[in-house]
Amino acid sequence: MEKEEEKYTKNASMPSDLKYLNRKRILQMIRNEQVVSVNDISEATKISRPTVKKAIQSFEEKGLLVSIGKGSSTSTGGKRPELYAFYCEEVILCIYLEKECIHFTILNMKNERIWEKEVSFCYGDTFEKFQHILKNNIYLILEEAEISYESLYGISLAMEGFIDRNIGIVRFCALAPEWGRNIPIKAWLEELFPKQVIIVENLVRIAGSSLLLEEEYRNKRMVVIYTEAGISACYIDREVFTGRNALIGEIGHMTIDYSDEEVCSCGSRGCFERMVSESRIQKKLKENPKKLSCSTMKQWIESDNLIRHLFEEADKGDKLAKEIVSYLAEMFSLMLKNVAINFDPEIIVIQGKYAYAGEYFKTELKEARKKARFFPEETASKLYYDMRPLRELQKLGGYQELAEMFFENPELYEGNTAE
Ligand SMILES: [Zn+2]
């Protein structure tokens, strides 16, 4: 994707490339606005009115916008301008393998949700059963949403596990270990939907790419860390990195303390996700029963939202909660230091459970990060906390990836017959 863009900017002096860039800007503006006139576009983009007119005519022929009548006359009493709005029949289907269900969302090219459905599924069932249910439900949801097969531009399928996106192989699906290894799920979907673009990707990488929808993150070097039971990250520098074995970003298994007793599922010890897990927090709370009996944390010890309560109690000043939050902040600072020396990102975004970090955690983490001497505070990566749920993030990420491909297509910006 990046290469394509380079090519066009490098040769921007060539008329056809200039036309491509101009038309892309024009379409971008039409996509962002509710309604626009030729004048609006020309004024905002500084592209001449005849060029804008030609582009609009071409977009209309390609089914990317519609004329919606005339606006009110200008204050100087000029002619009433013709108004246009972005309109595209193509849609995107985002599928998310969630615990105990499969989640389907149909989005239009404006990133508006047009249909959403949840189908319960037991991942202990065979892969064949899954294929059967997935296939039938894709057809069913298209029918329910009254979307023709031809209008489906692409499908994004997101799940937890090791996924080799380039060849579309699921090395291991975390929800369904019984399915075995190296499942060619993309090839199967491509057979069913040969005209559609298919993306099969790790959930955290799809969720991370949702940030590329936002202007402030677009051209940044970033690490997006997702924290649930497991912890993994998505490395981005204008695009999401995968790595040779799709292992890039598995920072949950970064060794923080090899002398730690607990053996991780990966076979190692002292992995970051084990050091900051809920079970570790629980263990630390129970370490000293006397301390726990005087702590407000005693009411939350079995809570499903243990981490969130811990942050809240630390912010309220509970001594034991503060102690444990300080420890967690230190673990995070070690992980962040390792991320910095390997990738040196500008921005780090934390999503999931730790996105609910309270002020005490944030302050402690800031202090702990200062200890890493060769990272001056002013140039250290900026840390953001993103509390949006994964279900929303994977939709935005699926849209970002597929819409980007759709709107990058040079055919959309080619000349009309009149030229
Ligand atoms: Zn591990």
PDB file of C-alpha atoms in Angstrom, residues 142 215 325 372:
ATOM      1  CA  LEU A 142     -26.770 -10.721   3.215  1.00  0.00           C
ATOM      2  CA  GLU A 215      -5.877  11.581  11.296  1.00  0.00           C
ATOM      3  CA  VAL A 325      -0.621  -0.771  41.496  1.00  0.00           C
ATOM      4  CA  ALA A 372      15.238   4.301  32.226  1.00  0.00           C
TER       5      ALA A 372
END
